[in-house]
Each structure stands twice: as C-alpha cells, then as structure tokens.
CSV table of C-alpha atoms in Angstrom, one decimal:
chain,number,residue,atom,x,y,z
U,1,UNK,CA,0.0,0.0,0.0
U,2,UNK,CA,2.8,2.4,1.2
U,3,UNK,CA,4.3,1.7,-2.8
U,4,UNK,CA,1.0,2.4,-4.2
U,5,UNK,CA,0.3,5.6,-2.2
U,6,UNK,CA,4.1,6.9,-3.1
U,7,UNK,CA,3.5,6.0,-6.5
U,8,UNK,CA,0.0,8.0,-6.3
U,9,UNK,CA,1.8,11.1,-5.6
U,10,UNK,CA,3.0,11.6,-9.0
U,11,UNK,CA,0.1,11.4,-10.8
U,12,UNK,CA,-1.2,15.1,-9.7
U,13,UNK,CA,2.1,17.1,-11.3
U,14,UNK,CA,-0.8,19.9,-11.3
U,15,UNK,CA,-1.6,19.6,-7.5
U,16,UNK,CA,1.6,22.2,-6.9
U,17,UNK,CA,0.7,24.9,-9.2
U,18,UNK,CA,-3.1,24.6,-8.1
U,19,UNK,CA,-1.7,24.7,-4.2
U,20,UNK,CA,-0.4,27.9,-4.8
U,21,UNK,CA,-3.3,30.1,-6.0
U,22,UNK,CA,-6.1,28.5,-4.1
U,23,UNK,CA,-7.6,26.2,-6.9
U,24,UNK,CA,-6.7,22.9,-5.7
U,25,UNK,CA,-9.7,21.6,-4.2
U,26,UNK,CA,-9.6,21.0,-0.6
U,27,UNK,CA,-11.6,18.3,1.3
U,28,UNK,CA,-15.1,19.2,2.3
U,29,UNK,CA,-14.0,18.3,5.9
U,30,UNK,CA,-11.2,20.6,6.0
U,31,UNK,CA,-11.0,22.7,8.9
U,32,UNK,CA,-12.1,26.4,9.1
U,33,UNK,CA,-8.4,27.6,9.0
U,34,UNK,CA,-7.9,25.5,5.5
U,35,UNK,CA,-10.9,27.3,4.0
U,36,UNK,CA,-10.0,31.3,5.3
U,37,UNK,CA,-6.8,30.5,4.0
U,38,UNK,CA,-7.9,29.3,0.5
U,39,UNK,CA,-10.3,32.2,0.0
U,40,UNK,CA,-7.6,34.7,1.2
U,41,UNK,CA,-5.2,33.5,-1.5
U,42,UNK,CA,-8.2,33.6,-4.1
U,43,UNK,CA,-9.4,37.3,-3.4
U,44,UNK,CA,-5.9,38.4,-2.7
U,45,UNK,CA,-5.1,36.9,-6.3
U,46,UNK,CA,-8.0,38.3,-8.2
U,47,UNK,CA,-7.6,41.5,-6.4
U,48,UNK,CA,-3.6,42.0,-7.6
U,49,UNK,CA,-5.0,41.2,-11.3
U,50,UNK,CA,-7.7,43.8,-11.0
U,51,UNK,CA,-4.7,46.1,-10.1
U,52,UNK,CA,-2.9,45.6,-13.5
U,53,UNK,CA,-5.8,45.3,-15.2
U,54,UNK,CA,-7.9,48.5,-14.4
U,55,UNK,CA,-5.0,50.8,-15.2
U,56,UNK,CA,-3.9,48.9,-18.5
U,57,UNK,CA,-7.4,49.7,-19.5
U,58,UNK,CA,-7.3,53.1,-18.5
U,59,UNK,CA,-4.2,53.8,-20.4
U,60,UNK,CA,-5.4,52.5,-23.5
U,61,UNK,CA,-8.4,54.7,-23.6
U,62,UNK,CA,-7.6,57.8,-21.9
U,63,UNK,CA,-3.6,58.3,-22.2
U,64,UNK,CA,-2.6,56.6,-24.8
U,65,UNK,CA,-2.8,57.8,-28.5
U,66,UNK,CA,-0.5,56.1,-30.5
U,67,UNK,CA,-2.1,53.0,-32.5
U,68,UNK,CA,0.7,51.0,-32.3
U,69,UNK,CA,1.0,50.8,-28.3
U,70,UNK,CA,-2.4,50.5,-28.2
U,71,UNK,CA,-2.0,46.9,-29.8
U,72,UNK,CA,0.7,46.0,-27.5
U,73,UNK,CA,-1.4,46.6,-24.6
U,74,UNK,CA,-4.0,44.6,-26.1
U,75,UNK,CA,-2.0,42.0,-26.5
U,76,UNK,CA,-1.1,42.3,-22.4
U,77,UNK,CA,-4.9,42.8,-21.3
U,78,UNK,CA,-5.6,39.5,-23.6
U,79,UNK,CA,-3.0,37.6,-21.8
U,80,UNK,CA,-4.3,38.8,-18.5
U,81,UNK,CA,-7.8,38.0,-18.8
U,82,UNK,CA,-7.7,34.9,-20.8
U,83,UNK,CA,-6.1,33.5,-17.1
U,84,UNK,CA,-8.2,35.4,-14.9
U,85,UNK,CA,-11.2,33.5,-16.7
U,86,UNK,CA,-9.1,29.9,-16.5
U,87,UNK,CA,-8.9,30.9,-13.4
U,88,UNK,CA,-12.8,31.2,-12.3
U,89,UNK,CA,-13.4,28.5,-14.5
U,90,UNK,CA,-10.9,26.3,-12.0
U,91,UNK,CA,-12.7,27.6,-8.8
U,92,UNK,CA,-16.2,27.1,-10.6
U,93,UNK,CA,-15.5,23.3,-11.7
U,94,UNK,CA,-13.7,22.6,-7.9
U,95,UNK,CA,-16.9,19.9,-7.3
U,96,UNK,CA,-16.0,18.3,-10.4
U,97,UNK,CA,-12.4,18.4,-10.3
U,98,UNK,CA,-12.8,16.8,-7.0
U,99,UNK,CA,-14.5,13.8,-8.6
U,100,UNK,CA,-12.2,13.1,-11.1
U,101,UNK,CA,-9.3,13.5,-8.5
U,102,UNK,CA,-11.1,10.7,-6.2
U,103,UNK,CA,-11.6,8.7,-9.5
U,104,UNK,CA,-7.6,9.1,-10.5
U,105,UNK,CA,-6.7,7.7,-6.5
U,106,UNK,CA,-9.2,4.6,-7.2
U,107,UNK,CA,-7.9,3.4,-9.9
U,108,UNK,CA,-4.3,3.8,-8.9
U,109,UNK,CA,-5.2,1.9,-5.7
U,110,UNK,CA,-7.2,-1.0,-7.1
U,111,UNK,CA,-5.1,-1.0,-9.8
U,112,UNK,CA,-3.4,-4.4,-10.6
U,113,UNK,CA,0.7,-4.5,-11.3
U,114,UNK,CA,0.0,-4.5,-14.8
U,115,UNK,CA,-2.6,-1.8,-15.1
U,116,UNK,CA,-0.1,0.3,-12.2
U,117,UNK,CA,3.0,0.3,-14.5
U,118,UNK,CA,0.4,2.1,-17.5
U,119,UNK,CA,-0.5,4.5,-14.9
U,120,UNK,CA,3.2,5.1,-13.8
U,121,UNK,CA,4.6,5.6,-17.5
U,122,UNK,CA,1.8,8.2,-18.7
U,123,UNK,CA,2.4,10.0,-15.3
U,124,UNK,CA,6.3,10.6,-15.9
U,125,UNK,CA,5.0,11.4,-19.7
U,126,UNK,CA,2.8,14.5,-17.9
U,127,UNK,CA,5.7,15.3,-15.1
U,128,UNK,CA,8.5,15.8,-18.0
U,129,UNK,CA,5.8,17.8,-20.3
U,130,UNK,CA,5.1,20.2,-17.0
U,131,UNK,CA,8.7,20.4,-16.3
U,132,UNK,CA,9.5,21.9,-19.6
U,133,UNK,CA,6.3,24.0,-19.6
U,134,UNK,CA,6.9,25.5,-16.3
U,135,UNK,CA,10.5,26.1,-17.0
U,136,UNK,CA,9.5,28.2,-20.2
U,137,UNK,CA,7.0,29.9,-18.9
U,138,UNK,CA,8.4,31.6,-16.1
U,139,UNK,CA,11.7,31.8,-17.7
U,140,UNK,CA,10.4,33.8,-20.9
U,141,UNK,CA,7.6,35.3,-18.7
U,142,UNK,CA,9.5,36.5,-16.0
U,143,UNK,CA,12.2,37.8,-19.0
U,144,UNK,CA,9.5,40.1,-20.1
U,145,UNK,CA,8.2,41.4,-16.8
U,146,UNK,CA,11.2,41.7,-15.1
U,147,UNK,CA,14.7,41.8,-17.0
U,148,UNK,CA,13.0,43.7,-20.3
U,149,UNK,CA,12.4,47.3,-18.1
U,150,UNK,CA,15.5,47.1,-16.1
U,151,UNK,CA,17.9,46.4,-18.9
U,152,UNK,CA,16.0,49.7,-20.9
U,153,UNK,CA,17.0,51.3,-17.4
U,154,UNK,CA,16.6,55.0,-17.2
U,155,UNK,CA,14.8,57.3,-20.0
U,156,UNK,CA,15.6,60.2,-20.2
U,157,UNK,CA,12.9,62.6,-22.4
U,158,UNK,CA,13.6,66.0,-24.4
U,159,UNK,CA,11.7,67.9,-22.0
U,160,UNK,CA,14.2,67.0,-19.3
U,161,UNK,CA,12.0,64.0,-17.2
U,162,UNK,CA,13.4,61.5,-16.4
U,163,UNK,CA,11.2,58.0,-16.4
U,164,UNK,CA,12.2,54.4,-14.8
U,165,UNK,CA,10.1,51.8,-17.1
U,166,UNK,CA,7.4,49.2,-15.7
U,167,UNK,CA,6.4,45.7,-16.7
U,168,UNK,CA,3.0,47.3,-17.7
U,169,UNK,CA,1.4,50.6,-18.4
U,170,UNK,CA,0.1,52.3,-15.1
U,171,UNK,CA,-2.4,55.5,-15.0
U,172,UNK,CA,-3.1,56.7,-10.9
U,173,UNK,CA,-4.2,60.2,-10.5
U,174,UNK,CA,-3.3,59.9,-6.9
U,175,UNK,CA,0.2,59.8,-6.5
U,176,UNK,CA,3.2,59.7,-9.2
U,177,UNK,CA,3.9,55.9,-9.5
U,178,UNK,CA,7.7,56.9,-11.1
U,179,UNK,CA,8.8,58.1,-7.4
U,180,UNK,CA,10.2,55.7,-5.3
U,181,UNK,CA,8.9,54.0,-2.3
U,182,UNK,CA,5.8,54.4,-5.2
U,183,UNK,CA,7.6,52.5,-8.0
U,184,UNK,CA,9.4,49.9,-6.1
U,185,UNK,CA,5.5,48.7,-5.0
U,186,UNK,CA,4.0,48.6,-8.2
U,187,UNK,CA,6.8,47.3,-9.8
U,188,UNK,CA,6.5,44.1,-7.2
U,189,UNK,CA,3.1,44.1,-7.1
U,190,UNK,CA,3.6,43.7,-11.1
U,191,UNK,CA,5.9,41.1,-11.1
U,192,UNK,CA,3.9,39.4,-8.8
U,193,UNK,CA,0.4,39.5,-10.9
U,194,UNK,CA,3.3,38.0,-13.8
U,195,UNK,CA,4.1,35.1,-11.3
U,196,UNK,CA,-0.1,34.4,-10.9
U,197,UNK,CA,-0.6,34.4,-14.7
U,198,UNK,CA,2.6,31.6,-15.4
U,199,UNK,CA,1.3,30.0,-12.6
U,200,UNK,CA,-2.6,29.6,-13.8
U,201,UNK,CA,-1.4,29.0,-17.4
U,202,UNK,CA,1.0,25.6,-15.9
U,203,UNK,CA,-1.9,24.5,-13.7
U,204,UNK,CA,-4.4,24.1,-16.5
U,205,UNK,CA,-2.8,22.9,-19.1
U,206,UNK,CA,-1.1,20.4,-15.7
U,207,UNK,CA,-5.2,19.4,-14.6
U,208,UNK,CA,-5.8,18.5,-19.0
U,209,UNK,CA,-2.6,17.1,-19.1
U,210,UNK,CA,-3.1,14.5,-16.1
U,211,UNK,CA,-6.9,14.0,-17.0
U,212,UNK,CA,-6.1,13.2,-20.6
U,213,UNK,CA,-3.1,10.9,-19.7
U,214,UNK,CA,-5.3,9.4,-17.2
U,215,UNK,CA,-8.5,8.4,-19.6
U,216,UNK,CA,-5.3,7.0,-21.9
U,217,UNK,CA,-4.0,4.9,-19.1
U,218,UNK,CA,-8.1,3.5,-18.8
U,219,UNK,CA,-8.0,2.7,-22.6
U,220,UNK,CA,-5.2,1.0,-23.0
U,221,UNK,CA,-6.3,-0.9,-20.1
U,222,UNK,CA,-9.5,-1.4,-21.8
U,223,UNK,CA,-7.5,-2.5,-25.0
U,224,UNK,CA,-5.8,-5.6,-23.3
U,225,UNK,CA,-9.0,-6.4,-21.7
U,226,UNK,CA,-10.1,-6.6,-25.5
U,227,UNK,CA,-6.9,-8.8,-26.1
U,228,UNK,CA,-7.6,-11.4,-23.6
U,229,UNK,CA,-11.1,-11.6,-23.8
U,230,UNK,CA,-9.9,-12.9,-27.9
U,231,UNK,CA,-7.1,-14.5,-27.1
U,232,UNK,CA,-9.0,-18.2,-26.9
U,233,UNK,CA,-8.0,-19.3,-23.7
U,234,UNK,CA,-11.1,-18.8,-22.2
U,235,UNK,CA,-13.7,-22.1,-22.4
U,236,UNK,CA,-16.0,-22.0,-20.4
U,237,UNK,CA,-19.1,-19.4,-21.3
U,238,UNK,CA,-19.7,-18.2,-17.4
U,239,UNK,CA,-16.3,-16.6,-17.5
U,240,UNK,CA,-16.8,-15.1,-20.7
U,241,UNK,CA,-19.7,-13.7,-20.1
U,242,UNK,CA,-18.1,-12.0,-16.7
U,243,UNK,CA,-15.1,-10.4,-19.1
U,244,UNK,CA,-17.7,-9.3,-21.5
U,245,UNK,CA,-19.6,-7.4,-19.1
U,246,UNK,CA,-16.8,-6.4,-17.7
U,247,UNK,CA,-15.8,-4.3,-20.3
U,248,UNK,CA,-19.3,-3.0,-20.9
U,249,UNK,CA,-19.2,-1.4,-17.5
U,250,UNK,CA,-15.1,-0.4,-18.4
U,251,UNK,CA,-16.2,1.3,-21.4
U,252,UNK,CA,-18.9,3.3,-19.8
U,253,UNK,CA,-16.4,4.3,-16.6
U,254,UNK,CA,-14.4,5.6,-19.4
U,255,UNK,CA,-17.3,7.5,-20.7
U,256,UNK,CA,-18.5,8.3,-17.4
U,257,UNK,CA,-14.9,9.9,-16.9
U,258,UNK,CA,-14.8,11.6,-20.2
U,259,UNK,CA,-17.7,13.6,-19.7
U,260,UNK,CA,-16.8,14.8,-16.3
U,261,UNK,CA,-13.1,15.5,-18.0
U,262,UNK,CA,-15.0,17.9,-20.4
U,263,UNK,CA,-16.8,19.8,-18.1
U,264,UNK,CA,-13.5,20.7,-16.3
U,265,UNK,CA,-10.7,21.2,-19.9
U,266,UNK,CA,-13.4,22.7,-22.5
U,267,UNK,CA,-12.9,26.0,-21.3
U,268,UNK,CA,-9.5,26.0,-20.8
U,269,UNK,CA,-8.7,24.6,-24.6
U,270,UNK,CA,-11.3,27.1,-25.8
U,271,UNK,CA,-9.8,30.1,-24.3
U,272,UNK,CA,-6.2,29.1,-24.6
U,273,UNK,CA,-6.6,28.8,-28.3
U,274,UNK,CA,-8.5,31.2,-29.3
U,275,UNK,CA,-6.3,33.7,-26.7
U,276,UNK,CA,-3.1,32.1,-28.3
U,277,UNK,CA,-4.3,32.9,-32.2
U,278,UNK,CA,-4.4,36.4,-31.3
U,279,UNK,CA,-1.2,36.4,-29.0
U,280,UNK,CA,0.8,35.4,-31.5
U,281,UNK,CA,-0.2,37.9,-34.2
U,282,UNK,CA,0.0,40.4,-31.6
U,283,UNK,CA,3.9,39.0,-30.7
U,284,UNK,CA,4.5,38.5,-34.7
U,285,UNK,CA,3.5,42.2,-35.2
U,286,UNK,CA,5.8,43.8,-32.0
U,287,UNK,CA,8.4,41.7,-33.4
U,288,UNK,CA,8.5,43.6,-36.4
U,289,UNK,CA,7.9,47.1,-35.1
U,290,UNK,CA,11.4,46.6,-32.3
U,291,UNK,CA,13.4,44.7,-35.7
U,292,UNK,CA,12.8,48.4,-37.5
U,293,UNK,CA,13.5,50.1,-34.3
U,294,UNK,CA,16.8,47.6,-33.9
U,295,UNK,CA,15.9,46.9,-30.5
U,296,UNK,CA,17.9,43.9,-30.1
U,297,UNK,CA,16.9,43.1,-26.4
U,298,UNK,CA,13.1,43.5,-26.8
U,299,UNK,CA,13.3,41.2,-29.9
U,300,UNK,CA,15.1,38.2,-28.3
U,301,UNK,CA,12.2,39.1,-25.3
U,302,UNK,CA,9.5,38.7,-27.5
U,303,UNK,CA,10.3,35.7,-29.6
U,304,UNK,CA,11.1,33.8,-26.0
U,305,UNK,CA,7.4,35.1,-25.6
U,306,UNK,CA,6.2,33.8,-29.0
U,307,UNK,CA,8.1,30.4,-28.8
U,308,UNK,CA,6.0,29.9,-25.5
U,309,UNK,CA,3.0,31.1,-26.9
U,310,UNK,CA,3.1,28.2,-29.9
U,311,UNK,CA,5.1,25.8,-27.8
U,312,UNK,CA,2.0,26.0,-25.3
U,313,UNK,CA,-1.1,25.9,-27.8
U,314,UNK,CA,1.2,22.6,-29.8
U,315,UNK,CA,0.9,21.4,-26.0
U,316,UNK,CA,-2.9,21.9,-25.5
U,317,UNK,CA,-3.2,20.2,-29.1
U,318,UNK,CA,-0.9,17.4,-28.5
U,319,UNK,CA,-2.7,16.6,-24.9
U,320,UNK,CA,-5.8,15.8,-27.4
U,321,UNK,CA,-4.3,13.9,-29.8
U,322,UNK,CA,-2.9,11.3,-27.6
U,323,UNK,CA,-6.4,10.6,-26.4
U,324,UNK,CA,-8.0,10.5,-30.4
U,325,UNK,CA,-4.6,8.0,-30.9
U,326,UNK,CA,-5.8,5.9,-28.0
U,327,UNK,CA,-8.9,6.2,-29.3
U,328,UNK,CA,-8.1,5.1,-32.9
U,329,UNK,CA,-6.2,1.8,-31.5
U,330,UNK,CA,-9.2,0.9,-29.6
U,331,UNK,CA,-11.7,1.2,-32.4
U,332,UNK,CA,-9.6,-0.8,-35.0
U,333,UNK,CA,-9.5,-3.9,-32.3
U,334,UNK,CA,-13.3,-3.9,-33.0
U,335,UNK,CA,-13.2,-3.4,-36.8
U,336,UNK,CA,-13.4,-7.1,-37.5
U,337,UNK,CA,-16.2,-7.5,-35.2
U,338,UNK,CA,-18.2,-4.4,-37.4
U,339,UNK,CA,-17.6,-6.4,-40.4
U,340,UNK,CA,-18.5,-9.3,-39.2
U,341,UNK,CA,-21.9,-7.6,-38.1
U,342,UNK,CA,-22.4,-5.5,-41.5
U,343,UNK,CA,-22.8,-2.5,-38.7
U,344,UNK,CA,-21.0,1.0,-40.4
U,345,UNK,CA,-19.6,2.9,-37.8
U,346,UNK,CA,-17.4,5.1,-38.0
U,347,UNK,CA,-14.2,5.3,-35.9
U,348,UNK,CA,-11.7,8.7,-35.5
U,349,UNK,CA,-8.7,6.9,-33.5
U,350,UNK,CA,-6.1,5.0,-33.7
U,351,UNK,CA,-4.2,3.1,-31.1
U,352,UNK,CA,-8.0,1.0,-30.1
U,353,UNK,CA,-8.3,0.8,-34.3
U,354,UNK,CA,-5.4,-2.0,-34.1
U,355,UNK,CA,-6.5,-3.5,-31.3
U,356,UNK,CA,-9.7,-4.6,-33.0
U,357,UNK,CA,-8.2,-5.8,-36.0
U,358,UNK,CA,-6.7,-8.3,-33.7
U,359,UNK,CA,-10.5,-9.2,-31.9
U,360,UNK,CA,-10.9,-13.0,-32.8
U,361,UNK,CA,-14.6,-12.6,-32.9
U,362,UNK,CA,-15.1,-16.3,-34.5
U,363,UNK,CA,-14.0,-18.0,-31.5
U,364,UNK,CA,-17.0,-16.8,-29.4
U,365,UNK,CA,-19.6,-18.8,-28.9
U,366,UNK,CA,-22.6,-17.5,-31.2
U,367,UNK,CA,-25.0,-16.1,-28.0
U,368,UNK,CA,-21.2,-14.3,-26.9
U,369,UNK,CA,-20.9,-12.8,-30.0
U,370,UNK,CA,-23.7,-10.8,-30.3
U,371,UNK,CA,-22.9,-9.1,-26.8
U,372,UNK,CA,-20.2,-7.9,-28.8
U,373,UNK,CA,-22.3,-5.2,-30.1
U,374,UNK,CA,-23.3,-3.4,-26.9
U,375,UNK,CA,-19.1,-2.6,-27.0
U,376,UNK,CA,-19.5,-2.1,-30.6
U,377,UNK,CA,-22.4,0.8,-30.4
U,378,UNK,CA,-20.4,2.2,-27.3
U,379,UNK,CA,-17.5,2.8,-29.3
U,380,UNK,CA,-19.2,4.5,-31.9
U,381,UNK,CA,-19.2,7.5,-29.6
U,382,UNK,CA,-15.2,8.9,-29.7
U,383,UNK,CA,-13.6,9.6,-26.3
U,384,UNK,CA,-12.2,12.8,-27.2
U,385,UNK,CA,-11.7,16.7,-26.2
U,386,UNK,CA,-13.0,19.7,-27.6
U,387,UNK,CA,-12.8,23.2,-26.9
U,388,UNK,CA,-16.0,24.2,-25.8
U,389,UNK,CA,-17.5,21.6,-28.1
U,390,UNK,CA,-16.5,24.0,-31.2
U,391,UNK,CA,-13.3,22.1,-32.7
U,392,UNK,CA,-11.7,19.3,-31.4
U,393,UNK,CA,-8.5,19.5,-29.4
U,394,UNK,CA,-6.3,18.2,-32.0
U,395,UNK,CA,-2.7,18.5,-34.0
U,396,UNK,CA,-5.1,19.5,-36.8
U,397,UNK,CA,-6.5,22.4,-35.3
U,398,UNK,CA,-3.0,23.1,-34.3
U,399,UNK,CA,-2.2,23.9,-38.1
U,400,UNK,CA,-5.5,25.8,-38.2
U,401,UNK,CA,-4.1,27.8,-35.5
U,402,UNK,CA,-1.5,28.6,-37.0
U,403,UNK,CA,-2.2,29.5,-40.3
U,404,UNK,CA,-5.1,31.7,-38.7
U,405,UNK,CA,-2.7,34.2,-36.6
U,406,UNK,CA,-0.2,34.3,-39.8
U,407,UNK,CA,-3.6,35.6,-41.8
U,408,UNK,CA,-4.4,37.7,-39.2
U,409,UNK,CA,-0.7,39.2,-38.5
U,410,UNK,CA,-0.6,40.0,-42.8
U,411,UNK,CA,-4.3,41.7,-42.4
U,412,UNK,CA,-3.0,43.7,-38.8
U,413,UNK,CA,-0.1,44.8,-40.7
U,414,UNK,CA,-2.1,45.7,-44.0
U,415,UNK,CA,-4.3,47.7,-41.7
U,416,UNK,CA,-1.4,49.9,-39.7
C-alpha cells in the first residue's frame, strides 16, 4: 500500500501549481483555517490582477494615442484576462475536479501491477511535459516582466524627465507611480500578478494534461482487456460472459470519466486557443515594429514570448491527440467484429483501431458474439476533447491555429 500511495503522488504534477493560487480543491472536511486561507489567497489573487488590469485599461483609452501601443497593450490585457477567466473556471469546476481527483486515487489503488506500470509511465510522460512548460513559462515570462524594463534602465525625455520603465502601463491620479517608495511597489506588485498568470497557465494545461493521460492509461487498459477476452484461452461461457460485461461497465467508466473531464478542460482549450491565435499575431506584429526600431533586447524578449506562446497551444493540441490516438487503437481492435456484423460505424482513433483488428470474434460462442455489439455501439461514440465543443483538441487544429494568426498578423499589418 505504502508503494501504491508513493507511486499515487505523481500522478497530480498539477496539485503544486493549483496549491499555490487556491484552486486545488480541498476536502469538504477541512478545517475552518484550510478554507480562510484558501479564500484569502483567491481574493488576494483576483484583487492584484484587478490592479494591472484596471489601469492597462485606463491607459489605452484615456492616455494613450499612439495606434501601435495601443495593440501591444491589447496583446497584455488578452493575456491577462484569458487567465483570470481559466482561473474562475478552475474555482467554478472545484466539485468536479474533485470527482475526477477521487476517481484518478481509485484506480491507482485498485489497480493491478500491470494496469499500475500504464499509470506510472503516462504519469512521468505529464511530469516531463510540466517540467518543460513551467520552466518556459516563467523563464520567458518572467524575462518580459522583469529583466525587459531594467535592462532599458533610465529614460531620459527631451523635455528633461526622467522615467524608470514598468512591466505594464500604469495610470493613478493619486500619486506619481515613477517616485520611489511608489515605484518599487507597483513594480512588485507587477511582477507578482506575472508570477499568478505563469502559474494559472502551468496549472491548467497540468489538470488537462493529467486527465487526458489518465483516460489513456483507462483505454489501453481497456485494449488488453479486448486482447484477452480474444485470445481463446477462455472455455467455459460463465467466465466469458463475466469479461464481456466487464468491459461494458469499463467502457462506460471511461465515458463516465470523459464527460466529467469535459466539463473541467473545454474551457480551458477554448480560451487558450482562441487567446493564443491572437497572441501570436499580436507578438508577430511587435516583433517587427522593435526589428525596424533595432531593439535587439526586446526582440530576443518577445520571440522567448512567441516560442511559449506556440510551444503552449502545440501542448494543448498534442494533450488531445494522444487521447484520439488511444482512441483510434481501440476502435480498430473492434473493426473485424463491425464487419462481421455489417454495422457501419465510424471510428476517429487509432491506437483502439489495431487492437480490433486483432479481436478474434469467430471463437466466441454464437450467444457471446452478439454481446459484442453493446461494445460495438459504445464505441461509436469517440472519447475525445474539444474546446468548448466548437473544434476538437487536435494536431489539426494546431495547423488551423497557426495559419489563422499568420492571416491575421498579414491583415493587422495591412491595416497599420
């Protein structure tokens, strides 16, 4: 048990991230001190973003005139509240998250040696992917916020004021936020909201990460259920009947988890790809303005920025498309069964696809057969994500992505 419970542990690489801005979901029984300290770190969070993003607004509509800036703090209040909406979404799916957290330490703990080592290898696949993701994110993130305005140092202007630069645009009417103890404040309280932001962005894509690994884990599981249930060892008709029901109620646990898992990710791939389209045009376009301005600092800064922007949305994509290859390997184990059956369904995965090829149908008894096609009909449903049930979370759409915030960065620079 004590092997099962450490190897538990590293199936939530998202549970650290979450930890630290309050979206982890705590046990209902927690004490009162648990729950004043959660909600302290949530309104104390919300409340620092509301801090950058009030006067980023103000800025852009009453100070600043210049078209050109104006984009580049679009492009920072899209960043911004892209999170801050990942981040409500988190606290608003914490009952559901919940679930799928007590399903993930069931099946690790029930799980049989077989079935653990599956868990254990798609949970070091997550761990290295969150590694890397975290290690860009606040490295290139952090870059921007932080090393960008000290680096560009003191400005002096023509009229003789001197200005000390920000991470973002600022607009108080109370006090002068360029003298010091005033600047040294903000400029915390700044890089702060920055460290909130990388840290939101790691934790979802860490909670679809280990949800998609985990349903991949259950398929492949359900895969070599498939397998043995063909193999022809089995004789007598009790025990058959047992592993085919089995599966049945495997197939709809899967189901069961998939539907929760969509409730909890939709969001999150909706708003990260549609945010990152625009991001990256935004990026693509300051790029070019700092290359004519030969700002060599600000353009190594911003294509860290852009190569995290793309490195995270291929992420998002690539969580989806090991679930449709799963998918694919476990509908082609059934394929010989559909022909068999003259049934024409239709099948988007791979990795269950194979499988089924493999399904040695003709060695079940004739009753046995036919219960084949409850698993049949169940499988002509696709375990897959989407984003908000618009596109599906795929390396297609990744493309699509792509060649969208290209289009849009050749009509933005058509336009100014």
């Amino acid at each position: 048990m004590e092997t099962k419970e450490k190897d538990l542990k590293q199936a939530f690489y998202a549970q650290p991230f979450l930890k630290i801005i309050g979206a982890w979901p705590i046990v209902i029984e927690s004490s009162l001190s648990s729950k004043i300290r959660k909600w302290f770190i949530i309104s104390f969070s919300i409340s620092l973003q509301m801090c950058i993003v009030v006067p980023c607004i103000l800025v852009m509509f009453l100070k600043e005139k210049n078209g050109r800036r104006k984009i580049n703090l679009f492009m920072l209040l899209t960043n911004i509240l892209n999170q801050v909406f990942k981040y409500v979404i988190t606290l608003n799916r914490a009952n559901e998250l919940r679930i799928a957290i007590h399903e993930i330490k069931k099946d690790w703990l029930t799980a049989t040696p077989e079935d653990r080592f599956i868990f254990v290898t798609n949970s070091r696949i997550g761990q290295r992917i969150m590694l890397i993701i975290a290690v860009i994110m606040y490295s290139s993130g952090l870059g921007y916020r932080m090393v960008l305005p000290l680096l560009k140092g003191k400005i002096v202007l023509p009229n003789n004021v001197t200005i000390r630069l920000l991470p973002c645009p600022t607009y108080f009417t109370f006090f002068n936020e360029l003298v010091s103890p005033y600047y040294e404040i903000i400029f915390m309280l700044q890089i702060l909201a920055g460290f909130f932001i990388y840290t939101v962005l790691s934790g979802t894509i860490g909670i679809s990460l280990m949800l998609s690994l985990h349903m991949c884990s259950l398929l492949k599981i359900l895969r070599r259920k498939m397998i043995d249930l063909a193999d022809g060892s089995i004789t007598s008709e009790n025990t058959m009947q047992k592993r085919i029901v089995d599966i049945v109620e495997y197939q709809t646990k899967i189901k069961r988890f998939l539907g929760n898992t969509e409730l909890i990710t939709q969001y999150f791939c909706f708003y990260e790809i549609s945010c990152n389209t625009c991001l990256i045009c935004f990026i693509g376009y300051c790029i070019i303005l700092e290359w004519e301005n030969r700002n060599v600092i600000a353009i190594v800064v911003h294509f860290m920025l852009l190569g995290t922007c793309i490195f995270v949305t291929y992420i998002v994509c690539y969580i989806g498309q090991l679930l449709l290859d799963e998918v694919v390997q476990t509908a082609l184990l059934q394929s010989r069964v559909i022909i068999y059956f003259n049934m024409n369904l239709y099948f988007q995965s791979n990795n269950l696809a194979r499988t089924c090829i493999t399904l040695n149908w003709y060695h079940f008894p004739t009753r046995k057969a036919r219960c084949l096609i409850l698993i049949i009909i169940m499988s002509n449903y696709p375990v897959k994500l989407t984003a908000a049930k618009v596109v599906d979370v795929s390396l297609t759409t990744f493309t699509d992505v792509m060649k969208a915030a290209m289009g849009y960065l050749n009509m933005l620079r058509e336009v100014t």
